[in-house]
Coordinates of C-alpha atoms in Angstrom, one line a residue:
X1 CA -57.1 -28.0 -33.1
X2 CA -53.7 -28.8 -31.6
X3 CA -52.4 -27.9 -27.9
X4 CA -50.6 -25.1 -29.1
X5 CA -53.0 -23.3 -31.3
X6 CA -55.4 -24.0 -28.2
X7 CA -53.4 -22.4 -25.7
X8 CA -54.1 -18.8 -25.1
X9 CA -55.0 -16.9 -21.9
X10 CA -58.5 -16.4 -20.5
X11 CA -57.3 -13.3 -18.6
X12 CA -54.4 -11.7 -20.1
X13 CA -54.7 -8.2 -18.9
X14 CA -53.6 -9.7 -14.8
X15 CA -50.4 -9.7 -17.1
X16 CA -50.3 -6.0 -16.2
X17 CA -48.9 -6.9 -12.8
X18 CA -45.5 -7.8 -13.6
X19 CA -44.1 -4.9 -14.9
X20 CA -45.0 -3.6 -11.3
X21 CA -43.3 -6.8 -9.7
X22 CA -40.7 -6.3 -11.5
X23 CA -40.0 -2.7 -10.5
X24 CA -40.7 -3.3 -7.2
X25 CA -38.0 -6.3 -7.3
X26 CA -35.3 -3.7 -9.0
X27 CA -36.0 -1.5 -6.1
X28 CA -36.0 -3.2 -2.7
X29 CA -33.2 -5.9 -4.0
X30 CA -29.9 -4.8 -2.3
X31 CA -27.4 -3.2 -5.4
X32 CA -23.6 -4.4 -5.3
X33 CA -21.6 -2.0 -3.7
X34 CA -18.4 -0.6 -5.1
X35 CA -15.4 -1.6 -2.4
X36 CA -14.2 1.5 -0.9
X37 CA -10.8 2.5 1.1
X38 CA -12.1 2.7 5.0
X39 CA -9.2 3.5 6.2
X40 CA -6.0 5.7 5.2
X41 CA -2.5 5.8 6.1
X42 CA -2.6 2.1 6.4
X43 CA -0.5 -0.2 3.9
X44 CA -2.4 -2.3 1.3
X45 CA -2.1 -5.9 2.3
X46 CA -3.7 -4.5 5.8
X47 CA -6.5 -2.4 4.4
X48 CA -7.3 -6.1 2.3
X49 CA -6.9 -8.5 5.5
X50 CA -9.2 -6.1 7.3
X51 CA -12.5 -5.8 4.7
X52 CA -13.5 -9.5 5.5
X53 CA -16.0 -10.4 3.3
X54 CA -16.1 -7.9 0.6
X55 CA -14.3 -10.3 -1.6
X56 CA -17.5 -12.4 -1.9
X57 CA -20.8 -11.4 -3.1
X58 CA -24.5 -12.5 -2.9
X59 CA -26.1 -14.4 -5.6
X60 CA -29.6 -14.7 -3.9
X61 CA -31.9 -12.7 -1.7
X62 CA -35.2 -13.0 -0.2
X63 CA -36.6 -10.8 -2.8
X64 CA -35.2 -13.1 -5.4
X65 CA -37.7 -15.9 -4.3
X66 CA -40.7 -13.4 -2.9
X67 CA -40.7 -11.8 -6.8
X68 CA -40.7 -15.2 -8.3
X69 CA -44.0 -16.6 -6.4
X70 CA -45.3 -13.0 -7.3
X71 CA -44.8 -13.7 -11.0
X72 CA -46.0 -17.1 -11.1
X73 CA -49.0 -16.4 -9.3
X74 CA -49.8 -14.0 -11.8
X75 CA -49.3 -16.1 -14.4
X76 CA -52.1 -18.2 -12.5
X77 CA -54.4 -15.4 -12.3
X78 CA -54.1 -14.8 -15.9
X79 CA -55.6 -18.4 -16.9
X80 CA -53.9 -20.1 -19.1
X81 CA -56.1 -22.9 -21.1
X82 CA -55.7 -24.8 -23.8
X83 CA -59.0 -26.8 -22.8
X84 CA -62.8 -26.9 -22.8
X85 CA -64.8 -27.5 -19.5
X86 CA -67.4 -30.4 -20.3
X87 CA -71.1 -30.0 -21.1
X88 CA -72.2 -31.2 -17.6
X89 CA -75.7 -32.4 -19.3
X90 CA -73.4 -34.5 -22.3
X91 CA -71.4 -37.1 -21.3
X92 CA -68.0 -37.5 -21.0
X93 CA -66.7 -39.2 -23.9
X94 CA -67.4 -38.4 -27.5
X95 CA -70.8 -39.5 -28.8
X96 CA -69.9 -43.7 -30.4
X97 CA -71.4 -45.1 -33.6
X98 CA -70.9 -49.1 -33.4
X99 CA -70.8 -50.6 -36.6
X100 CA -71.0 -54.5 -36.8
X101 CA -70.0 -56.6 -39.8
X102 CA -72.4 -59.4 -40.2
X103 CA -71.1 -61.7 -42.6
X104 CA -71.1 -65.6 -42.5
X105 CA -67.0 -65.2 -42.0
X106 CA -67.9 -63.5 -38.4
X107 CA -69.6 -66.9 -37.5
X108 CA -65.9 -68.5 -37.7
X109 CA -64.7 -70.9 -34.4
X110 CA -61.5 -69.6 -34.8
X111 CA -62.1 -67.0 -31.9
X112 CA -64.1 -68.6 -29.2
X113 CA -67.6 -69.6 -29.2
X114 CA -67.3 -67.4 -32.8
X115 CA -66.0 -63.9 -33.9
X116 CA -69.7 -62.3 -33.9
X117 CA -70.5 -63.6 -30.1
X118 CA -66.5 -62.6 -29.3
X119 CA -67.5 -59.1 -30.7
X120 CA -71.0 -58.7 -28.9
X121 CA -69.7 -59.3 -25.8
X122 CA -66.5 -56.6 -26.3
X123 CA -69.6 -54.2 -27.7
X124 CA -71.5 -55.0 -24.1
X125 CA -68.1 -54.1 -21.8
X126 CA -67.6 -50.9 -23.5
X127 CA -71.1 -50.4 -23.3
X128 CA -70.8 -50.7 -19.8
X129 CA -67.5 -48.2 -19.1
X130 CA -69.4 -45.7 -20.9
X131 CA -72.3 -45.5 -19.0
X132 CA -74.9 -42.1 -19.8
X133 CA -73.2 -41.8 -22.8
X134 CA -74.8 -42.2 -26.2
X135 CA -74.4 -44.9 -28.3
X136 CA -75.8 -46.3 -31.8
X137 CA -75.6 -49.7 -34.1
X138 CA -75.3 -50.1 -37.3
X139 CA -75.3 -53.2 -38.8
X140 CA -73.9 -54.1 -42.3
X141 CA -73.3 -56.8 -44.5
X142 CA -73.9 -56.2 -48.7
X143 CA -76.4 -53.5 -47.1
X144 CA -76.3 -50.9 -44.4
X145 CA -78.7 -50.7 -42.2
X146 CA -79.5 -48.7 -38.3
X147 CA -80.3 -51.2 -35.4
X148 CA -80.7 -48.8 -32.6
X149 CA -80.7 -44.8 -33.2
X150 CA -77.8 -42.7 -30.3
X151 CA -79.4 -43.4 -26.8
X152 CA -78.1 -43.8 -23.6
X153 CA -80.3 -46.8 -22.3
X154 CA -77.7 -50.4 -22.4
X155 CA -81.1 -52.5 -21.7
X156 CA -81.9 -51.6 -26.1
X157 CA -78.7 -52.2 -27.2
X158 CA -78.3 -55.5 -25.1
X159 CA -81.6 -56.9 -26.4
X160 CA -81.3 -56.2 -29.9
X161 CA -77.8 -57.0 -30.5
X162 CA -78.5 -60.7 -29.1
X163 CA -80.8 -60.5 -31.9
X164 CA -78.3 -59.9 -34.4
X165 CA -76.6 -62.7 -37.3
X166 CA -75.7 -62.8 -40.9
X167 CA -79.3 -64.4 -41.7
X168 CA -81.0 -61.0 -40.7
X169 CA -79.1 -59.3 -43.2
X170 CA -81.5 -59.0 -46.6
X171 CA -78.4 -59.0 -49.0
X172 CA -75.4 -60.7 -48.5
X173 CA -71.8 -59.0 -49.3
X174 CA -69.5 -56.5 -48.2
X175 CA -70.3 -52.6 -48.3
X176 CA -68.3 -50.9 -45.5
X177 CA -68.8 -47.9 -47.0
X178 CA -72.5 -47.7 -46.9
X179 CA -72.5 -48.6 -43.2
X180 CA -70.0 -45.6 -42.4
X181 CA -72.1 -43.5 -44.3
X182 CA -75.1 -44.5 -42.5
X183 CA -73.1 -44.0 -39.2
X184 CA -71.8 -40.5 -40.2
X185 CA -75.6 -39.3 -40.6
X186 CA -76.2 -41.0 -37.5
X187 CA -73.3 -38.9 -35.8
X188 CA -74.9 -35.1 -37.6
X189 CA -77.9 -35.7 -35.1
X190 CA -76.1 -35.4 -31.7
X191 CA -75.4 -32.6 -30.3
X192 CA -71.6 -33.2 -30.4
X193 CA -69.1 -35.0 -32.3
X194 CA -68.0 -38.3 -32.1
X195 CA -66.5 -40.8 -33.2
X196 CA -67.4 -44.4 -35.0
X197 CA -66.5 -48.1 -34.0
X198 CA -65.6 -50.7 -36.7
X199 CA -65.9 -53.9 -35.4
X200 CA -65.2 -56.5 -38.6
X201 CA -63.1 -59.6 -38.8
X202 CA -61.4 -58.4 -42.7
X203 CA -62.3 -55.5 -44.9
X204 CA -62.2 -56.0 -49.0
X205 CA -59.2 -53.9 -50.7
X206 CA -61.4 -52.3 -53.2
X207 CA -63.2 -50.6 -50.4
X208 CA -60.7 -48.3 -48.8
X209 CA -60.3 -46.2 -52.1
X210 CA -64.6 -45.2 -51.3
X211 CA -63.9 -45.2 -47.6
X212 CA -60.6 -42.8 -48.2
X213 CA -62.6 -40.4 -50.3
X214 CA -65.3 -39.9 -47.5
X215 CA -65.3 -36.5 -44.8
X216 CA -65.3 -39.2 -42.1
X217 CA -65.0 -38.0 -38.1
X218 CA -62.2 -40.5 -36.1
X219 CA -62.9 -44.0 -36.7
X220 CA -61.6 -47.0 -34.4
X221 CA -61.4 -50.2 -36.0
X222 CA -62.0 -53.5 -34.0
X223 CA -60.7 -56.3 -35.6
X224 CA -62.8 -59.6 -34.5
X225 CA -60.2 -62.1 -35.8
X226 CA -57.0 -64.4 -34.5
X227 CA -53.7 -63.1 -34.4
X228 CA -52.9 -65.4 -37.6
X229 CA -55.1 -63.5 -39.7
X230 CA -53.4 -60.6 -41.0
X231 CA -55.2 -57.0 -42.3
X232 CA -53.1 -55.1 -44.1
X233 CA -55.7 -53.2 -45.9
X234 CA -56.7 -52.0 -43.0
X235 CA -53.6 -50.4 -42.2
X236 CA -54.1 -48.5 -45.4
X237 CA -56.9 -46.9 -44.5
X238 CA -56.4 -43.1 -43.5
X239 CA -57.1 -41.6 -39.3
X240 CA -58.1 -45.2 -38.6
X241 CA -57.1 -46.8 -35.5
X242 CA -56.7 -50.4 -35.6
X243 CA -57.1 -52.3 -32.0
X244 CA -57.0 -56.1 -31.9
X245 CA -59.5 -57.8 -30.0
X246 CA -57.7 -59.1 -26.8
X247 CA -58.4 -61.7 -24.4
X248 CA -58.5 -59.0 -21.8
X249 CA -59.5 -55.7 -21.8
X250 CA -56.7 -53.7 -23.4
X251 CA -58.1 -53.5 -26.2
X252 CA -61.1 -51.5 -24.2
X253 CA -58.5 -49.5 -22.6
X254 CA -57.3 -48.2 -25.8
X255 CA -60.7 -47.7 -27.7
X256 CA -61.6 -45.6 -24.7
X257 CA -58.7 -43.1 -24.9
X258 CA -59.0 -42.8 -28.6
X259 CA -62.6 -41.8 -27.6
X260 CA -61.6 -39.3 -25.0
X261 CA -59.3 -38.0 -27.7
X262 CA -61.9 -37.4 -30.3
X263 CA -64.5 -35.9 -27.6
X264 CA -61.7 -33.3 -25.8
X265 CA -60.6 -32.6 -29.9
X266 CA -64.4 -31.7 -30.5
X267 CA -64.7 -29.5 -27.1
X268 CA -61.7 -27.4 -28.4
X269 CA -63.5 -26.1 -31.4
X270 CA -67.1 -25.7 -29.4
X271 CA -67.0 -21.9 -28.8
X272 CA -70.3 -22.5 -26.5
X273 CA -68.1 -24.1 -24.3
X274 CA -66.0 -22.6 -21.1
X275 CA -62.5 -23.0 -21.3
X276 CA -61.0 -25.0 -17.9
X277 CA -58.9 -22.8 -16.2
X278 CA -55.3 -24.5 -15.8
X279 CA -53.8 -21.6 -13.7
X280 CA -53.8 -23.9 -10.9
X281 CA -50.8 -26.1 -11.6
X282 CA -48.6 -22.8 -11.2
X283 CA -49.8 -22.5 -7.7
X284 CA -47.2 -25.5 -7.1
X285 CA -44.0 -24.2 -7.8
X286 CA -45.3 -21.2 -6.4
X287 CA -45.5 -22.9 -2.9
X288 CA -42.2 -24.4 -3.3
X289 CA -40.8 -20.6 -3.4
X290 CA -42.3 -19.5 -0.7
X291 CA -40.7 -22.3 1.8
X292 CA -37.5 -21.0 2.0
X293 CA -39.0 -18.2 3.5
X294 CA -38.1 -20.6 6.6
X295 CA -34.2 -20.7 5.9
X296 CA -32.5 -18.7 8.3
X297 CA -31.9 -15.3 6.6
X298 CA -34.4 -15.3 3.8
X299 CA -37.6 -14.5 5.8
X300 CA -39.1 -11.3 5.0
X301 CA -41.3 -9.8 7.3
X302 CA -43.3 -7.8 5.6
X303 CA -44.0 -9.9 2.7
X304 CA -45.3 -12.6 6.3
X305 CA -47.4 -10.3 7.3
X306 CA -49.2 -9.3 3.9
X307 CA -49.5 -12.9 3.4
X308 CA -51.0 -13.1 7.2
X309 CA -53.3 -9.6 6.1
X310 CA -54.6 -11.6 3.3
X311 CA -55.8 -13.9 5.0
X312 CA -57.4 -12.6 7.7
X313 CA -59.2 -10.0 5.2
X314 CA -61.1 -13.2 4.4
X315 CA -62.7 -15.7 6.9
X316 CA -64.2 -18.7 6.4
X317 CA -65.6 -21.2 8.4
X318 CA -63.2 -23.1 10.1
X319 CA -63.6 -27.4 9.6
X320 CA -61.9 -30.2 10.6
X321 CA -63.7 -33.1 9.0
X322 CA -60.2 -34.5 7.7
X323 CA -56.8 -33.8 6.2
X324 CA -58.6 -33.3 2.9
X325 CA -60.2 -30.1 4.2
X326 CA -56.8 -28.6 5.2
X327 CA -56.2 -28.6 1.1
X328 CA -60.0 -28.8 -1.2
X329 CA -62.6 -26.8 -0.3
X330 CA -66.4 -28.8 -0.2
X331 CA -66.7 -28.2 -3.9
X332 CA -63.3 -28.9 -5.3
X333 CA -63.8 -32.4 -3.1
X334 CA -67.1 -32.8 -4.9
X335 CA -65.4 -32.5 -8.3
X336 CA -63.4 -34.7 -7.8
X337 CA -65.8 -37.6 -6.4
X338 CA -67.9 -36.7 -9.3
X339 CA -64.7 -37.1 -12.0
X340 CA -64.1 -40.3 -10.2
X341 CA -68.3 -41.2 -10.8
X342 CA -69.1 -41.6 -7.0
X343 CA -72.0 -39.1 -7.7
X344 CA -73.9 -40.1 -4.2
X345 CA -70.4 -38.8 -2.5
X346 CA -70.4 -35.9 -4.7
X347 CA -74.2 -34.7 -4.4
X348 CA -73.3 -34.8 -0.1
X349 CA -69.9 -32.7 -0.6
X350 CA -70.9 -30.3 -3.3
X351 CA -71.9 -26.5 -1.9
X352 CA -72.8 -25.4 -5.5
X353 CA -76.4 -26.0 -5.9
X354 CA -76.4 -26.5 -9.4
X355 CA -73.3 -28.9 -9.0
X356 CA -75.3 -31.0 -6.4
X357 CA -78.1 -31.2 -8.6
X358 CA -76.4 -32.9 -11.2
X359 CA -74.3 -35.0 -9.2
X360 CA -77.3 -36.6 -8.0
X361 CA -79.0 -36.6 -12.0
X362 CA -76.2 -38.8 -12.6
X363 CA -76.5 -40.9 -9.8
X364 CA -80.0 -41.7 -10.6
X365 CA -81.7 -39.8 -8.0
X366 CA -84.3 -37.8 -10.1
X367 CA -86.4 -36.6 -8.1
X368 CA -84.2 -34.8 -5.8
X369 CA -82.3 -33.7 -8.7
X370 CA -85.9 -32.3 -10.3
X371 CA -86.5 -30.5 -6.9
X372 CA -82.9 -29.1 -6.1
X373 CA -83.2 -27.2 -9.8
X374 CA -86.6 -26.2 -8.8
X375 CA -85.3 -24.4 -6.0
X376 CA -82.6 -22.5 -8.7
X377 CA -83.8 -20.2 -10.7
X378 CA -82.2 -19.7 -14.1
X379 CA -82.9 -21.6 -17.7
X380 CA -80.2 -24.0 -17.0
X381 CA -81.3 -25.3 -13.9
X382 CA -85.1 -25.8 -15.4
X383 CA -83.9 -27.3 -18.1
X384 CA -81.9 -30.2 -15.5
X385 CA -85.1 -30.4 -13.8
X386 CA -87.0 -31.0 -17.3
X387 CA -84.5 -33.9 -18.3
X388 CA -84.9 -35.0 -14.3
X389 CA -88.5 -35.6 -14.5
X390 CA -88.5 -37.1 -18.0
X391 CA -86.3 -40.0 -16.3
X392 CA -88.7 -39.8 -13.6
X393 CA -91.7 -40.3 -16.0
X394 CA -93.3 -36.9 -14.3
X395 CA -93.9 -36.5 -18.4
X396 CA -96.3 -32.9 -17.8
X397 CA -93.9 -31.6 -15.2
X398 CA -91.0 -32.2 -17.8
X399 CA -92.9 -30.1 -20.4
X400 CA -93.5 -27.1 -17.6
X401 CA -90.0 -27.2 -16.8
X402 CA -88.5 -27.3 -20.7
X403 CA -91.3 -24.2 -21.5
X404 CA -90.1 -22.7 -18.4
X405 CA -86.5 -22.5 -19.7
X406 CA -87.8 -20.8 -22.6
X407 CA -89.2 -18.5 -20.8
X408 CA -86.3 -17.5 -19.6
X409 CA -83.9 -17.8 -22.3
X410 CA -86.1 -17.8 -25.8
X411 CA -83.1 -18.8 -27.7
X412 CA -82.4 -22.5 -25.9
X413 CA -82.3 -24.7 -29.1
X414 CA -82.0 -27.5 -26.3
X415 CA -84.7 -27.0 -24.5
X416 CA -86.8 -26.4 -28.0
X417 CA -85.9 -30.1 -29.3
X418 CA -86.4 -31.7 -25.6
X419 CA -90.4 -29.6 -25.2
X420 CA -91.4 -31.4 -28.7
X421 CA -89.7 -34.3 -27.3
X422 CA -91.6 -34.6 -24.3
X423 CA -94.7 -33.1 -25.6
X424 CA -94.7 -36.4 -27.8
X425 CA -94.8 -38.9 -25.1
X426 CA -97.7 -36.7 -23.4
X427 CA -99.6 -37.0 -26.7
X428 CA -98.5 -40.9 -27.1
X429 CA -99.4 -41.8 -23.2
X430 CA -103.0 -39.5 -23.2
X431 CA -103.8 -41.1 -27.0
X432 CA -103.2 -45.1 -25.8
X433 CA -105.5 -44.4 -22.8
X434 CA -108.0 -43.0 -24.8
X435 CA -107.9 -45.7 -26.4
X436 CA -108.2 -48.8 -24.3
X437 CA -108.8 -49.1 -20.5
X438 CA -108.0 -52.7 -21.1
X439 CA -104.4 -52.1 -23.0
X440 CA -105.2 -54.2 -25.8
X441 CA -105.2 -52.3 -28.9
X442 CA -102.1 -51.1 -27.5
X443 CA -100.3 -54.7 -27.1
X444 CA -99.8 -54.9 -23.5
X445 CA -99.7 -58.3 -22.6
X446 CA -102.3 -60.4 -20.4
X447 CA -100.8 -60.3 -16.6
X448 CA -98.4 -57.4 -17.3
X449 CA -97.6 -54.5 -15.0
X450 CA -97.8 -51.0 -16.5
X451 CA -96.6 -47.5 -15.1
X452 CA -99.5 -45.0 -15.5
X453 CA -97.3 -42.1 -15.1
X454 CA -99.9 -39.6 -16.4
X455 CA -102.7 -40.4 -14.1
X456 CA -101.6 -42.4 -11.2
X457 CA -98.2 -41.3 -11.5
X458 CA -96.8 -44.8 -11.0
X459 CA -99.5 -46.6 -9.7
X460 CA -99.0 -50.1 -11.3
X461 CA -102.2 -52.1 -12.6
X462 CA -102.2 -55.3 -13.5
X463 CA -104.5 -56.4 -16.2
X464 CA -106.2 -60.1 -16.4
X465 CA -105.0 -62.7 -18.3
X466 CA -107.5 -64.4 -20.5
X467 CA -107.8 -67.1 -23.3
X468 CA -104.9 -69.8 -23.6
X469 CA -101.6 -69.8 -22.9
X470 CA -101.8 -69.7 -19.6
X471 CA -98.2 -71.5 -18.8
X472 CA -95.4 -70.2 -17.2
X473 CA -92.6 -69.8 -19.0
X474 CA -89.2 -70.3 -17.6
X475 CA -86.4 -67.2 -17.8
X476 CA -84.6 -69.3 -20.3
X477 CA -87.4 -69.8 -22.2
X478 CA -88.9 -66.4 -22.3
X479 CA -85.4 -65.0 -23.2
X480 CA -85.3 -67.2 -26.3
X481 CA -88.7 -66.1 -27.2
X482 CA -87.6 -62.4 -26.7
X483 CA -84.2 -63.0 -28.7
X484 CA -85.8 -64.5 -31.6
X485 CA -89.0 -61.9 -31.8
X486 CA -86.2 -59.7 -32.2
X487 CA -84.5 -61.3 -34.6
X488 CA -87.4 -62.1 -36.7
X489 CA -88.5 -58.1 -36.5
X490 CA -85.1 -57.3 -37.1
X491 CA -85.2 -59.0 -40.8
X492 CA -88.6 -58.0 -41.5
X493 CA -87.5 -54.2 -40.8
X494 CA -84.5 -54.7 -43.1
X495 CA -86.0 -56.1 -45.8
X496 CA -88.5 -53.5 -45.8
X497 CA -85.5 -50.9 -46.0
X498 CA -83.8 -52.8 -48.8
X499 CA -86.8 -52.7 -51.0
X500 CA -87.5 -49.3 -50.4
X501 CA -83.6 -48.1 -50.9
X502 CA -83.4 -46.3 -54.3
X503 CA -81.0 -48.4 -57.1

């Protein structure tokens, strides 16, 4: 949807108003009067030098200005919008599918150590800048296949794309278009649209004919190769955006805002989603009108002594903390911590309970978060406690809080997916400790710590190592181990997929 089949106004009938100003204006402003003969009996040229003034006539009156803050503030009161407000429980950017070419070219010198580690460490930074928002993996080389499902958590994508390389892959090619159509599947599951990463070091010709003939949603394209290399293919390849991998991090910067674009694109065509009220900016010129009221001549009393009416009609408490009081009230000032991501500065500014509450769900502080919706009563604020005490592990309290918000509002598909959700990992955590007081039938390691959120509620237990293999490994070591368990289940689980893929 563009900007200007978005615009529209959220309250159009404050447009009534101006008809009224406009009336009013025609009425009070001073009409030109015709020059008349004050005098008789006297000759011409002394009638003229004696009507000083007359000859010149005023452009501009108080009213002038007064009428034009009236209309624009109207205009502000009617809300124009060509914009969505933000799901606060989705993040900010557009949902990101990251699909990774590995083929034996990525393992090239030609970027240093080699394209594939160049390209895992440019997935890691914009892993990083878009922290709480969802992100997948793909992985593709003659065959597609998912490494990590949409989640939010960097710690699974970190470990197992370390574990990734072209000799996990089961068949060796080229099949971009099977790894975009994995992604796009990938992409029907969230909850809103987004967009996919390409990150490849060349793309075969006789591809972009498949890949042009697909419904695809915006796709950024990566290219994990030296300036020398040229990809004109890709340039063929239609609502791609091609970004060169940089030394620094424009190339971030630009993969980001093609993001932003594709999330604020889907917003405008959510109609569960508020429209942001932009009347605001009008409120500016506004306030340039009304200081000439300070020019000698152009101050109108009565329109100062509405204005002084006005605001006496409503107090407030008076503060003083700072300068930014005198212009944001406590809320706007916690919006705009929160748009800025200092949530712990938003959470102590914000007034709005159910703003506070997720100021501090973002900033990691779940339990406060799970007890300041518990004090709100509506199906939105149980369902921010539910999600709260899932990240706190409070597992039970997250179901009472999700079948609470269905209490309240039956048709809350959201709450519905997050109760199964959540009643899964209550059936998961009750099954393995029926199971085992000892945690091994369920694989937890000799001289581990575990979290029995269900019973103890975090009490950690640590359970006796026994047998050989007692030695301490180093970090180094164990990281190695981890890396190539990974790598190792990573090819077994593709395989297995390849086998089972219909010819």
């Amino acid at each position: 949807m563009s900007l200007l089949d978005a615009f529209h106004l959220i309250r159009p009938w404050a447009l009534l108003a101006v008809p009224v100003i406009a009336l009013l204006w025609w009425r009070i402003r001073p009409k030109p009067q015709a020059a008349t003969q004050a005098t008789t009996g006297l000759a011409p040229h002394l009638a003229e030098a004696l009507a000083t003034g007359t000859s010149r006539r005023r452009r501009l009156y108080p009213i002038d200005g007064v009428a034009a803050a009236l209309v624009l503030l109207t205009l502000a009161v009617s809300g124009p919008t060509w914009s969505r407000l933000p799901d606060p429980f989705q993040a900010e950017t557009a949902p990101l599918v990251v699909v990774l070419k590995l083929t034996p070219s990525m393992t090239e010198t030609d970027l240093s150590p080699t394209r594939l580690d160049r390209a895992r460490f440019k997935i890691l930074d914009l892993v990083a800048r878009r922290a709480g928002a969802e992100t997948a993996l793909i992985a593709y080389a003659g065959s597609a296949h998912r490494v990590v499902p949409l989640t939010t958590d960097p710690g699974i994508l970190t470990s197992f794309l370390n574990g990734l390389s072209p000799a996990v892959m089961p068949v060796e090619g080229d099949d971009p278009a099977a790894a975009l159509s994995r992604a796009t599947d990938e992409l029907a599951r969230a909850e809103a649209a987004g967009a996919i990463l390409m990150v490849l070091d060349d793309m075969a010709p006789d591809a972009i004919p498949n890949i042009a003939a697909m419904d695809l949603p915006p796709i950024t394209i990566l290219a994990a190769a030296p300036d020398t290399v040229t990809l004109p293919q890709l340039d063929g390849l239609p609502g791609a955006t091609v970004v060169r991998l940089s030394p620094d991090d424009s190339d971030l910067d630009r993969i980001e805002r093609a993001l932003v674009s594709a999330y604020r694109a889907a917003q405008s065509e959510d109609d569960t989603q508020l429209w942001e009220d932009r009347g605001w900016w009008l409120a500016w010129p506004a306030a340039l009108l009304v200081l000439i009221w300070f020019r000698r001549g152009w101050t109108m009393r009565w329109a100062a002594l509405a204005v002084l009416a006005t605001g006496l009609s409503t107090p407030q408490t008076a503060r003083a903390d700072g300068i930014s009081d005198w212009f944001w009230t406590p809320d706007q000032q916690g919006r705009r911590a929160f748009e800025a991501r200092d949530y712990d500065r938003a959470a102590a500014l914000f007034e709005d309970p159910m703003w506070r509450a997720l100021a501090l769900f973002r900033d990691g502080q779940y339990e406060a978060a799970a007890e300041a919706y518990a004090a709100l009563d509506s199906a939105e604020a149980a369902f921010g406690e539910g999600m709260a005490r899932l990240r706190n592990r409070e597992y039970r309290a997250g179901v009472r809080a999700f079948e609470h918000a269905l209490e309240l509002r039956p048709d809350y598909p959201e709450a519905a997916q997050n109760l199964e959700v959540a009643q899964a990992i209550v059936a998961l955590v009750e099954s393995t400790q029926s199971q085992s007081d000892t945690g091994e039938e369920t694989g937890i390691g000799a001289d581990d710590v575990v979290m029995d959120n269900e019973s103890g509620l975090g009490e950690q237990t640590e359970v006796e190592r026994s047998g050989a293999g007692d030695g301490v490994q180093s970090a180094e070591e164990w990281m190695r181990s981890v890396d190539t368990d990974v790598s190792d289940f990573l090819a077994t689980r593709f395989r297995i997929e390849s086998a089972e893929a219909p010819e």
